[in-house]
Amino acid sequence: MTTLRPFHVDDLWSFNRVNLDPLTETYHPGFYLQYLFTWPEYFTAVESASGTLMGYVMGKAEGRERNWHGHVTALTVAPEYRRLGLGKQLMAELEDISEHRHHGYFVDLFVRKSNQVAVDLYHRLGYEIFRTVNQYYSGEHPEDAYDMRKSLSRDPTKELMQPSGRTVEPWELDND
């Protein structure tokens, strides 16, 4: 049996094995703490019956007017717990918070173009590729990202998730 629960500060010391995947972004502790204290409702852990951290999702609410939305900053499940539906459960929790607590129009996320497993998961969950962000992921091997979106009930015609077909630069994201 698994349990969804709020992410706690102490989880920062036990989530390293969850973050070992090279496709999972690992941030400095201050970044996690900022999210935990600013958007605690958006930081959810999934835990096994024995208390082992199996995965987590963290996000936030952002934007203005019709661009007000939930954003998935990170979703990861430890390799040994994948393909059990935990990512789907964590995403459903974040979508529910975005819709019912923050009254967002959609949920968005960024995913590496090369991470086809994740892209396929998000498609199955109802997300569409809205646009491409040129070299969103920096480092030794810079990589483009897909900006994927899923409309919530405040966007009944799904207008805000329709693919734009555009490629934008990372600095252009602040202008949304």
Short mmCIF file of C-alpha atoms in Angstrom, two decimals:
data_model
loop_
_atom_site.label_atom_id
_atom_site.label_comp_id
_atom_site.label_asym_id
_atom_site.label_seq_id
_atom_site.Cartn_x
_atom_site.Cartn_y
_atom_site.Cartn_z
CA MET A 1 0.00 0.00 0.00
CA THR A 2 1.21 3.48 -0.84
CA THR A 3 0.32 6.80 0.68
CA LEU A 4 0.30 10.27 -0.83
CA ARG A 5 1.29 12.79 1.80
CA PRO A 6 2.75 16.29 2.06
CA PHE A 7 6.49 16.45 1.43
CA HIS A 8 8.36 17.27 4.66
CA VAL A 9 11.67 19.07 5.20
CA ASP A 10 13.16 15.81 6.53
CA ASP A 11 12.43 14.18 3.15
CA LEU A 12 15.29 16.22 1.69
CA TRP A 13 17.69 13.84 3.47
CA SER A 14 16.08 10.66 2.13
CA PHE A 15 15.18 11.45 -1.46
CA ASN A 16 18.60 11.07 -3.09
CA ARG A 17 17.85 7.58 -4.40
CA VAL A 18 14.68 8.94 -5.99
CA ASN A 19 16.74 11.59 -7.81
CA LEU A 20 19.41 9.25 -9.19
CA ASP A 21 17.80 9.13 -12.64
CA PRO A 22 19.88 11.23 -15.08
CA LEU A 23 16.64 12.70 -16.50
CA THR A 24 15.59 14.01 -13.07
CA GLU A 25 16.69 17.55 -12.33
CA THR A 26 18.30 17.86 -8.90
CA TYR A 27 18.33 21.32 -7.36
CA HIS A 28 20.14 22.84 -4.40
CA PRO A 29 18.41 22.48 -0.99
CA GLY A 30 17.37 26.14 -0.94
CA PHE A 31 15.35 25.65 -4.11
CA TYR A 32 13.35 22.78 -2.56
CA LEU A 33 12.86 24.77 0.63
CA GLN A 34 11.57 27.78 -1.31
CA TYR A 35 8.91 25.59 -2.95
CA LEU A 36 8.10 23.80 0.29
CA PHE A 37 7.50 27.05 2.15
CA THR A 38 5.89 29.05 -0.68
CA TRP A 39 3.67 26.36 -2.25
CA PRO A 40 3.46 23.54 0.35
CA GLU A 41 0.19 22.25 -1.12
CA TYR A 42 2.02 21.59 -4.41
CA PHE A 43 4.78 19.44 -2.87
CA THR A 44 3.56 15.85 -2.47
CA ALA A 45 5.46 12.66 -1.66
CA VAL A 46 4.43 9.06 -2.22
CA GLU A 47 5.55 6.69 0.50
CA SER A 48 5.54 2.89 0.85
CA ALA A 49 3.94 1.06 3.76
CA SER A 50 7.42 0.73 5.30
CA GLY A 51 7.97 4.51 5.11
CA THR A 52 10.29 4.50 2.08
CA LEU A 53 10.07 7.58 -0.13
CA MET A 54 9.04 6.30 -3.57
CA GLY A 55 8.66 9.57 -5.46
CA TYR A 56 7.43 13.13 -5.35
CA VAL A 57 5.96 15.98 -7.33
CA MET A 58 6.61 19.66 -6.73
CA GLY A 59 5.00 22.59 -8.42
CA LYS A 60 3.54 26.04 -8.04
CA ALA A 61 0.79 28.39 -9.18
CA GLU A 62 1.83 31.17 -11.53
CA GLY A 63 0.71 33.52 -14.30
CA ARG A 64 -1.95 36.18 -14.58
CA GLU A 65 -5.52 36.35 -15.84
CA ARG A 66 -6.18 33.59 -18.42
CA ASN A 67 -2.57 32.46 -18.06
CA TRP A 68 -3.10 31.61 -14.35
CA HIS A 69 -2.06 27.97 -14.04
CA GLY A 70 -0.41 25.20 -12.10
CA HIS A 71 3.15 24.36 -13.06
CA VAL A 72 4.90 21.02 -12.54
CA THR A 73 8.48 21.79 -11.55
CA ALA A 74 9.54 18.20 -10.92
CA LEU A 75 7.95 14.76 -11.02
CA THR A 76 10.05 11.72 -10.25
CA VAL A 77 9.56 8.16 -9.09
CA ALA A 78 12.42 5.92 -7.93
CA PRO A 79 13.36 3.38 -10.64
CA GLU A 80 12.22 0.35 -8.64
CA TYR A 81 8.72 1.85 -8.21
CA ARG A 82 8.07 2.89 -11.80
CA ARG A 83 5.23 1.47 -13.90
CA LEU A 84 2.98 1.21 -10.84
CA GLY A 85 0.89 4.30 -11.63
CA LEU A 86 2.56 6.49 -9.00
CA GLY A 87 3.43 9.26 -11.47
CA LYS A 88 -0.20 9.30 -12.59
CA GLN A 89 -1.36 9.59 -8.95
CA LEU A 90 1.05 12.42 -8.22
CA MET A 91 0.02 14.30 -11.36
CA ALA A 92 -3.68 13.87 -10.50
CA GLU A 93 -3.00 15.37 -7.07
CA LEU A 94 -1.23 18.39 -8.57
CA GLU A 95 -3.96 18.88 -11.17
CA ASP A 96 -6.65 18.72 -8.46
CA ILE A 97 -4.85 21.39 -6.41
CA SER A 98 -4.42 23.56 -9.51
CA GLU A 99 -8.10 23.30 -10.38
CA HIS A 100 -9.90 23.36 -7.03
CA ARG A 101 -7.62 25.34 -4.73
CA HIS A 102 -5.99 27.77 -7.15
CA HIS A 103 -8.66 27.84 -9.88
CA GLY A 104 -6.13 27.60 -12.70
CA TYR A 105 -6.95 27.41 -16.38
CA PHE A 106 -4.39 24.70 -17.16
CA VAL A 107 -1.35 22.82 -15.88
CA ASP A 108 1.96 23.02 -17.70
CA LEU A 109 5.36 21.38 -17.47
CA PHE A 110 8.66 21.19 -19.28
CA VAL A 111 10.16 17.87 -20.35
CA ARG A 112 13.31 16.97 -22.25
CA LYS A 113 12.54 16.20 -25.89
CA SER A 114 14.67 13.06 -25.56
CA ASN A 115 12.66 11.74 -22.59
CA GLN A 116 10.14 9.83 -24.71
CA VAL A 117 8.92 7.73 -21.76
CA ALA A 118 7.86 10.90 -19.93
CA VAL A 119 6.42 12.53 -23.07
CA ASP A 120 4.31 9.40 -23.65
CA LEU A 121 3.13 9.41 -20.02
CA TYR A 122 2.05 13.04 -20.26
CA HIS A 123 0.24 12.38 -23.54
CA ARG A 124 -1.66 9.51 -21.87
CA LEU A 125 -2.61 11.92 -19.07
CA GLY A 126 -4.09 14.39 -21.58
CA TYR A 127 -1.18 16.80 -22.08
CA GLU A 128 -0.30 18.21 -25.49
CA ILE A 129 2.92 19.77 -26.73
CA PHE A 130 2.19 23.48 -26.71
CA ARG A 131 5.60 24.63 -27.98
CA THR A 132 9.32 23.89 -27.93
CA VAL A 133 11.79 25.80 -25.77
CA ASN A 134 15.21 26.02 -27.40
CA GLN A 135 18.03 24.76 -25.15
CA TYR A 136 15.90 24.96 -22.00
CA TYR A 137 18.16 22.40 -20.30
CA SER A 138 21.71 23.69 -20.00
CA GLY A 139 24.90 21.88 -19.10
CA GLU A 140 27.39 19.71 -20.91
CA HIS A 141 24.75 18.63 -23.44
CA PRO A 142 22.15 21.43 -23.80
CA GLU A 143 18.76 20.16 -24.83
CA ASP A 144 15.43 21.51 -25.99
CA ALA A 145 12.29 21.03 -23.93
CA TYR A 146 8.67 20.56 -24.78
CA ASP A 147 6.29 22.89 -22.96
CA MET A 148 3.29 20.59 -22.45
CA ARG A 149 -0.16 21.70 -21.28
CA LYS A 150 -3.42 20.23 -20.10
CA SER A 151 -6.53 22.37 -19.83
CA LEU A 152 -8.64 22.39 -16.67
CA SER A 153 -12.36 23.10 -16.37
CA ARG A 154 -11.88 26.90 -16.59
CA ASP A 155 -10.75 26.33 -20.21
CA PRO A 156 -13.63 24.14 -21.46
CA THR A 157 -12.76 24.60 -25.14
CA LYS A 158 -9.10 23.66 -24.45
CA GLU A 159 -8.04 26.84 -26.25
CA LEU A 160 -5.08 27.47 -23.95
CA MET A 161 -3.47 24.10 -24.66
CA GLN A 162 -3.72 24.19 -28.45
CA PRO A 163 -0.27 23.65 -29.98
CA SER A 164 1.27 26.94 -31.06
CA GLY A 165 3.89 25.28 -33.26
CA ARG A 166 6.37 27.88 -32.04
CA THR A 167 9.92 27.47 -30.80
CA VAL A 168 10.86 30.06 -28.18
CA GLU A 169 13.99 30.96 -26.27
CA PRO A 170 14.10 30.39 -22.49
CA TRP A 171 14.11 34.13 -21.74
CA GLU A 172 10.85 34.53 -23.66
CA LEU A 173 9.03 32.37 -21.09
CA ASP A 174 8.97 35.31 -18.65
CA ASN A 175 6.77 37.23 -21.10
CA ASP A 176 3.86 34.76 -20.87
#
